[in-house]
Short mmCIF file of C-alpha atoms in Angstrom, two decimals:
data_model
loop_
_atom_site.label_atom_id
_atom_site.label_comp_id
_atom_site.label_asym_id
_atom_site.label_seq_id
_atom_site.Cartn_x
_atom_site.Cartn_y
_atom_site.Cartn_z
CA UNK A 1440 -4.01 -16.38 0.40
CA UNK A 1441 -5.74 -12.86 0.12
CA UNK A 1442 -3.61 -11.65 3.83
CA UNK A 1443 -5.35 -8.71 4.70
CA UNK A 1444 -8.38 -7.42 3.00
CA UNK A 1445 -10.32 -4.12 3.75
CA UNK A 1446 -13.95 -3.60 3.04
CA UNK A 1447 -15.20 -0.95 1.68
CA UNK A 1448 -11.89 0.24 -0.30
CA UNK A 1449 -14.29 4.22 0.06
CA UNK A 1450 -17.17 5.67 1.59
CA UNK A 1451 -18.88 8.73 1.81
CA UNK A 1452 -20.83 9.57 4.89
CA UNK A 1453 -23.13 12.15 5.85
CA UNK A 1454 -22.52 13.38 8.92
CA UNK A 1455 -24.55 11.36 11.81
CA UNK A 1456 -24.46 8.77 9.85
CA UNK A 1457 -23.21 4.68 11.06
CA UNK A 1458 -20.92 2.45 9.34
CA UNK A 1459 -18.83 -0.56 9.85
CA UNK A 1460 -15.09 -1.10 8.31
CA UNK A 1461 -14.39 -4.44 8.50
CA UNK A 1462 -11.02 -5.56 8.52
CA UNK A 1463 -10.22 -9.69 7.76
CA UNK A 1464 -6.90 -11.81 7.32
CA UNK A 1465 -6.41 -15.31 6.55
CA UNK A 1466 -2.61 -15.12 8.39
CA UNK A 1467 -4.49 -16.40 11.65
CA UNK A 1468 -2.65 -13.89 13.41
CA UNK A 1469 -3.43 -13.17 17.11
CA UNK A 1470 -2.82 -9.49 17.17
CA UNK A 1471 -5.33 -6.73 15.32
CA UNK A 1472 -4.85 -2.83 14.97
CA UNK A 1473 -6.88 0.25 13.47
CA UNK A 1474 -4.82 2.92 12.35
CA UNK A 1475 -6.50 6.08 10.80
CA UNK A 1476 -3.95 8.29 8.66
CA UNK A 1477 -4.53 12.10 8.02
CA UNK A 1478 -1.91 14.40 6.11
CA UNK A 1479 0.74 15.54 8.37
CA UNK A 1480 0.23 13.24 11.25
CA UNK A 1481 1.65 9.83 10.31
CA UNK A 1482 -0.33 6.89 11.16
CA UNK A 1483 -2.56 6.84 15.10
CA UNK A 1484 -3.65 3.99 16.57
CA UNK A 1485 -6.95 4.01 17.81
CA UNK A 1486 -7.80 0.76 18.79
CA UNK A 1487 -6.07 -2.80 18.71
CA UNK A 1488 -6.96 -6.43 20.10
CA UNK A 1489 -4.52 -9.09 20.64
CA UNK A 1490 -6.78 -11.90 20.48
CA UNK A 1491 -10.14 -13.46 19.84
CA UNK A 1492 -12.96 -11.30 21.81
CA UNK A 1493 -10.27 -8.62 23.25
CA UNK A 1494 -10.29 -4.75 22.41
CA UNK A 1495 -8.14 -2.21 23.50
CA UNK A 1496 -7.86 1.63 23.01
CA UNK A 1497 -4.93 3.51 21.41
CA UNK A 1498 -4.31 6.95 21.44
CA UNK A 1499 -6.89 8.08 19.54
CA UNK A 1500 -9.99 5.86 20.56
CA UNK A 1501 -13.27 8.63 20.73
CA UNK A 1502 -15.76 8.32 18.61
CA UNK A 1503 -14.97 4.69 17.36
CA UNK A 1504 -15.81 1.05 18.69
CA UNK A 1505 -14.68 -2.21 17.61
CA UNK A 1506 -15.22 -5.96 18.07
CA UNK A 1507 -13.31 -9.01 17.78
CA UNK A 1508 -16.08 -11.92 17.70
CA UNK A 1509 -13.83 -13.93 14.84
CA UNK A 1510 -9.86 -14.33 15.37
CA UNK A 1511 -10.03 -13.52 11.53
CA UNK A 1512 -12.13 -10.33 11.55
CA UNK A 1513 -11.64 -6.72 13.46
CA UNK A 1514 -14.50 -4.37 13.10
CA UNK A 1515 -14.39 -0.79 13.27
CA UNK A 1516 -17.55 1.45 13.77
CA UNK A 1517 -18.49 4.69 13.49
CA UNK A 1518 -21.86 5.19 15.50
CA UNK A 1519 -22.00 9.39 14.84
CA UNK A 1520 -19.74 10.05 11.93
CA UNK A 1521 -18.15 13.72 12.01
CA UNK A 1522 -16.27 15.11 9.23
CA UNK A 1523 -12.82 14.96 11.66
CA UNK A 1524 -13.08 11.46 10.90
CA UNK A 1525 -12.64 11.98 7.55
CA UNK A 1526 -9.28 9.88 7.07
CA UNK A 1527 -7.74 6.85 5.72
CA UNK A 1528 -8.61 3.89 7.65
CA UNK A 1529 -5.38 0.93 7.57
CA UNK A 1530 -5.97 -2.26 9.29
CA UNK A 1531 -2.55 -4.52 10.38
CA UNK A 1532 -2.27 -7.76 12.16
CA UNK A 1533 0.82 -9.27 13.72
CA UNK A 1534 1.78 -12.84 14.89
CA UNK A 1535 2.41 -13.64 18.72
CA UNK A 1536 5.45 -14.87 19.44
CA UNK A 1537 6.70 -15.11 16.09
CA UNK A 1538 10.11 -13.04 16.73
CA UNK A 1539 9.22 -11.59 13.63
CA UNK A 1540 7.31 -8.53 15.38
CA UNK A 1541 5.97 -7.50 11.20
CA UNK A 1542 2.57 -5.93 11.34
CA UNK A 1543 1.13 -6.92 7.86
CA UNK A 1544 -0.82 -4.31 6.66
CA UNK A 1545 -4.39 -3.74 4.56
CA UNK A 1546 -4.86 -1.74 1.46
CA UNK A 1547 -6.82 1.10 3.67
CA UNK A 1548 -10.31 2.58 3.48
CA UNK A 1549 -11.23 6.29 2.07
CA UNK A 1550 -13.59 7.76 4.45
CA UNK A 1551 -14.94 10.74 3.77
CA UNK A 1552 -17.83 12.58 6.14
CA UNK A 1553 -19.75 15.67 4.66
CA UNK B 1338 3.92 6.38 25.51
CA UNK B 1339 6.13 7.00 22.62
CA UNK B 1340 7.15 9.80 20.61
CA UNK B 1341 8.62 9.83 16.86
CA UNK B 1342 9.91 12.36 15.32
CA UNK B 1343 10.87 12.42 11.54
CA UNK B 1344 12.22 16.00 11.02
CA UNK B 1345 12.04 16.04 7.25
CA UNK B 1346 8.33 16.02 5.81
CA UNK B 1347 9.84 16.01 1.85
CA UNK B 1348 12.93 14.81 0.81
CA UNK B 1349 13.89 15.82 -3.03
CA UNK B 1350 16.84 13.77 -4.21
CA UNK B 1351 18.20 13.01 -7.35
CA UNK B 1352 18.27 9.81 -9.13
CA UNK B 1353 21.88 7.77 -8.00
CA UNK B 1354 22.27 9.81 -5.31
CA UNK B 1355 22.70 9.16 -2.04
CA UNK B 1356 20.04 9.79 0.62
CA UNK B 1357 19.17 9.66 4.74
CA UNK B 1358 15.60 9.98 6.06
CA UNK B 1359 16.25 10.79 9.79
CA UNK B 1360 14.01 9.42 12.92
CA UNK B 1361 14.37 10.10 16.57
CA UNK B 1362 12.36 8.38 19.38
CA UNK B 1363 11.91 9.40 22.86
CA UNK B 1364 12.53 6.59 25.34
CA UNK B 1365 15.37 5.39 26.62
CA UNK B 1366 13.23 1.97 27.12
CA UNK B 1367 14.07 -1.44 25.24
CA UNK B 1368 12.69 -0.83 21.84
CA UNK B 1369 11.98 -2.35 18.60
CA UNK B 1370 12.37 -0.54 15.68
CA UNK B 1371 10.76 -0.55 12.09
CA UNK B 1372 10.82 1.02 9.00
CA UNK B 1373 8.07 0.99 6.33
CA UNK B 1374 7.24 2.17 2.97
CA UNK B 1375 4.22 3.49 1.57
CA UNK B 1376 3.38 3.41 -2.21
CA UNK B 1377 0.90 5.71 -3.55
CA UNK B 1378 -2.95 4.15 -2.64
CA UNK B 1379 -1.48 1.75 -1.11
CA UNK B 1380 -0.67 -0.33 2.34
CA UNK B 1381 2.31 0.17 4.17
CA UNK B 1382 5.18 -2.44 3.62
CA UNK B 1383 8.13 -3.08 6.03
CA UNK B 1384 11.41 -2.11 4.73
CA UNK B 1385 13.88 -2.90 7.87
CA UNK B 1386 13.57 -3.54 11.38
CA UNK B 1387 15.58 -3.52 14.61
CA UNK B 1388 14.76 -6.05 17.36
CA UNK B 1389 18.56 -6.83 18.52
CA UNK B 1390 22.07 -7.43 17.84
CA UNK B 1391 23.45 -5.80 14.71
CA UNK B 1392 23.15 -2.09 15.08
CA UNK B 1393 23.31 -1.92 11.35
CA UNK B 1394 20.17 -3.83 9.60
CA UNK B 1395 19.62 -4.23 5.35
CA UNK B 1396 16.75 -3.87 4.32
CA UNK B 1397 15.02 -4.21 0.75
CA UNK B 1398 15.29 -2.73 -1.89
CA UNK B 1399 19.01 -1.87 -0.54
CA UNK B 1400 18.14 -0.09 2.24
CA UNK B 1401 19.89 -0.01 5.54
CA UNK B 1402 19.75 2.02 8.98
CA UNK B 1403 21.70 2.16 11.97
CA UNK B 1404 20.28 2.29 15.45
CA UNK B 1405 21.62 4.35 18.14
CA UNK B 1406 20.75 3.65 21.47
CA UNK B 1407 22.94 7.00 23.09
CA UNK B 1408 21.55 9.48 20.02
CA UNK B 1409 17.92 7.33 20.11
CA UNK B 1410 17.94 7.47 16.79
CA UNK B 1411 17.50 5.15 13.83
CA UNK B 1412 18.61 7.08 10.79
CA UNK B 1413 17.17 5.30 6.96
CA UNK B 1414 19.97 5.61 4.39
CA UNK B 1415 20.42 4.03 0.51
CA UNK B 1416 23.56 5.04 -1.59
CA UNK B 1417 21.93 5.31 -4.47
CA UNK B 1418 18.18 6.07 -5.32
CA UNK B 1419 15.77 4.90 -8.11
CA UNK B 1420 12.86 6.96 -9.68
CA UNK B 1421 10.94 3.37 -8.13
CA UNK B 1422 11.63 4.63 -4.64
CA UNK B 1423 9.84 7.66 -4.72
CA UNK B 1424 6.95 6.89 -2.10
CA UNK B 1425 6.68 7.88 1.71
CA UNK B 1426 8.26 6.13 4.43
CA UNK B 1427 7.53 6.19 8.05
CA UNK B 1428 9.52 5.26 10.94
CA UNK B 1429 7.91 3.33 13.80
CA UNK B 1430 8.68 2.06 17.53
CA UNK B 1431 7.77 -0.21 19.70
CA UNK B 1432 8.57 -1.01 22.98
CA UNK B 1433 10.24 -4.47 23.84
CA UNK B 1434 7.60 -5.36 25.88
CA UNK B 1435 4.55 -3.72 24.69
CA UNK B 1436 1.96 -4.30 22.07
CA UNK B 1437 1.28 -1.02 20.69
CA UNK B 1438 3.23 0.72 17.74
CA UNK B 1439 3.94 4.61 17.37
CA UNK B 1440 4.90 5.90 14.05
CA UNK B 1441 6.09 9.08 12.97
CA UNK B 1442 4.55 11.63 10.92
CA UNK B 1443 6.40 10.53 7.85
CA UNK B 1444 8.78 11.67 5.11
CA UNK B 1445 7.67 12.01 1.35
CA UNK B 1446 10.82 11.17 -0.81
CA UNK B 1447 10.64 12.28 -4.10
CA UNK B 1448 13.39 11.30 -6.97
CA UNK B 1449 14.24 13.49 -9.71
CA UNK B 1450 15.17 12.43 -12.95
#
């Protein structure tokens, strides 16, 4: 039971560049979020699905898509990387209905863009 | 949408000494509250939380806060701190009825020796 994995644990981009974090749990948890922290400004949400094939945006959505094809997976992509997206990427899921309302979270992602 | 304010970026304490890490939300709304801890190059874990009842929770690691509804507040306290709980901690809030969570900028407590 592995809970929430993160690949790749860094990067470095170039800026322009594409990549995909992808964010898995074995929890079979409905709800997914993608959470970028920076120094100073706490963890933002920037986008979240609560269930198989549903995305949503958070508050800090530009410049990043995502897709929910498996319950178990949530994929976040950078199509145009800029170096303001240099951050650390967390990924959290949470069960529906549980009463527990505990977001479970992954180890993160280093990005850095040059 | 939520605000949540932690007014003390660094926290220097002393080891055995007592210790509050304040947080203040902004709606009067229903709302769920968490705390979590974050070790160095690592994930965040959940300390505490606040759904209902109780205005006083435990935590681990002997943690506890109190929630406020009139103050909107939900204050982190321990009596007595370990070198092992130097790490940051961040408050969060949800709404009752919402799926998204807002966390605050964070406090780094650091334990002296």
């Amino acid at each position: 039971n592995a809970g929430v994995t993160q690949t790749p644990k860094f990067r470095v981009l170039k800026t322009g560049q594409s990549m995909t974090l992808l964010c898995a749990q074995d929890m079979n948890h409905e709800y997914m979020y993608w959470y970028r922290q920076d120094p100073g400004m706490g963890l933002r949400l920037i986008h979240y699905s609560v269930g198989e094939g549903t995305t949503a945006k958070g508050e800090v959505p530009d410049g990043y898509n995502v897709s929910r094809l498996k319950k178990q997976n949530f994929l976040l992509g950078l199509e145009s990387a800029a170096p303001s997206q240099t951050s650390v990427y967390f990924c959290a899921c949470l069960p529906h209905n549980s009463g527990a309302y505990e977001q479970y979270f992954g180890p993160g992602t280093r990005l850095t863009v040059t | 949408a939520q605000s949540v304010t932690q007014l003390d970026s660094q926290v220097p304490v002393f080891e055995e000494a007592p210790v509050e890490l304040r947080c203040n939300y902004s709606s009067s709304v229903s709302v769920y509250l968490f705390w979590y801890v974050q070790y160095p190059n690592q994930g965040l874990q959940l300390l505490l939380k606040y759904l209902s009842g109780s205005t006083l929770v435990k935590g681990i690691n002997g943690f506890e806060a109190e929630f406020n509804k009139s103050q909107t507040s939900f204050h982190l306290r321990k009596p007595s701190v370990h070198i092992s709980d130097t790490a940051e901690y961040f408050c969060a809030v949800s709404e009752s009825a919402g799926n998204q969570f807002y966390f605050g900028t964070g406090t780094s407590l650091t334990v002296i020796p």
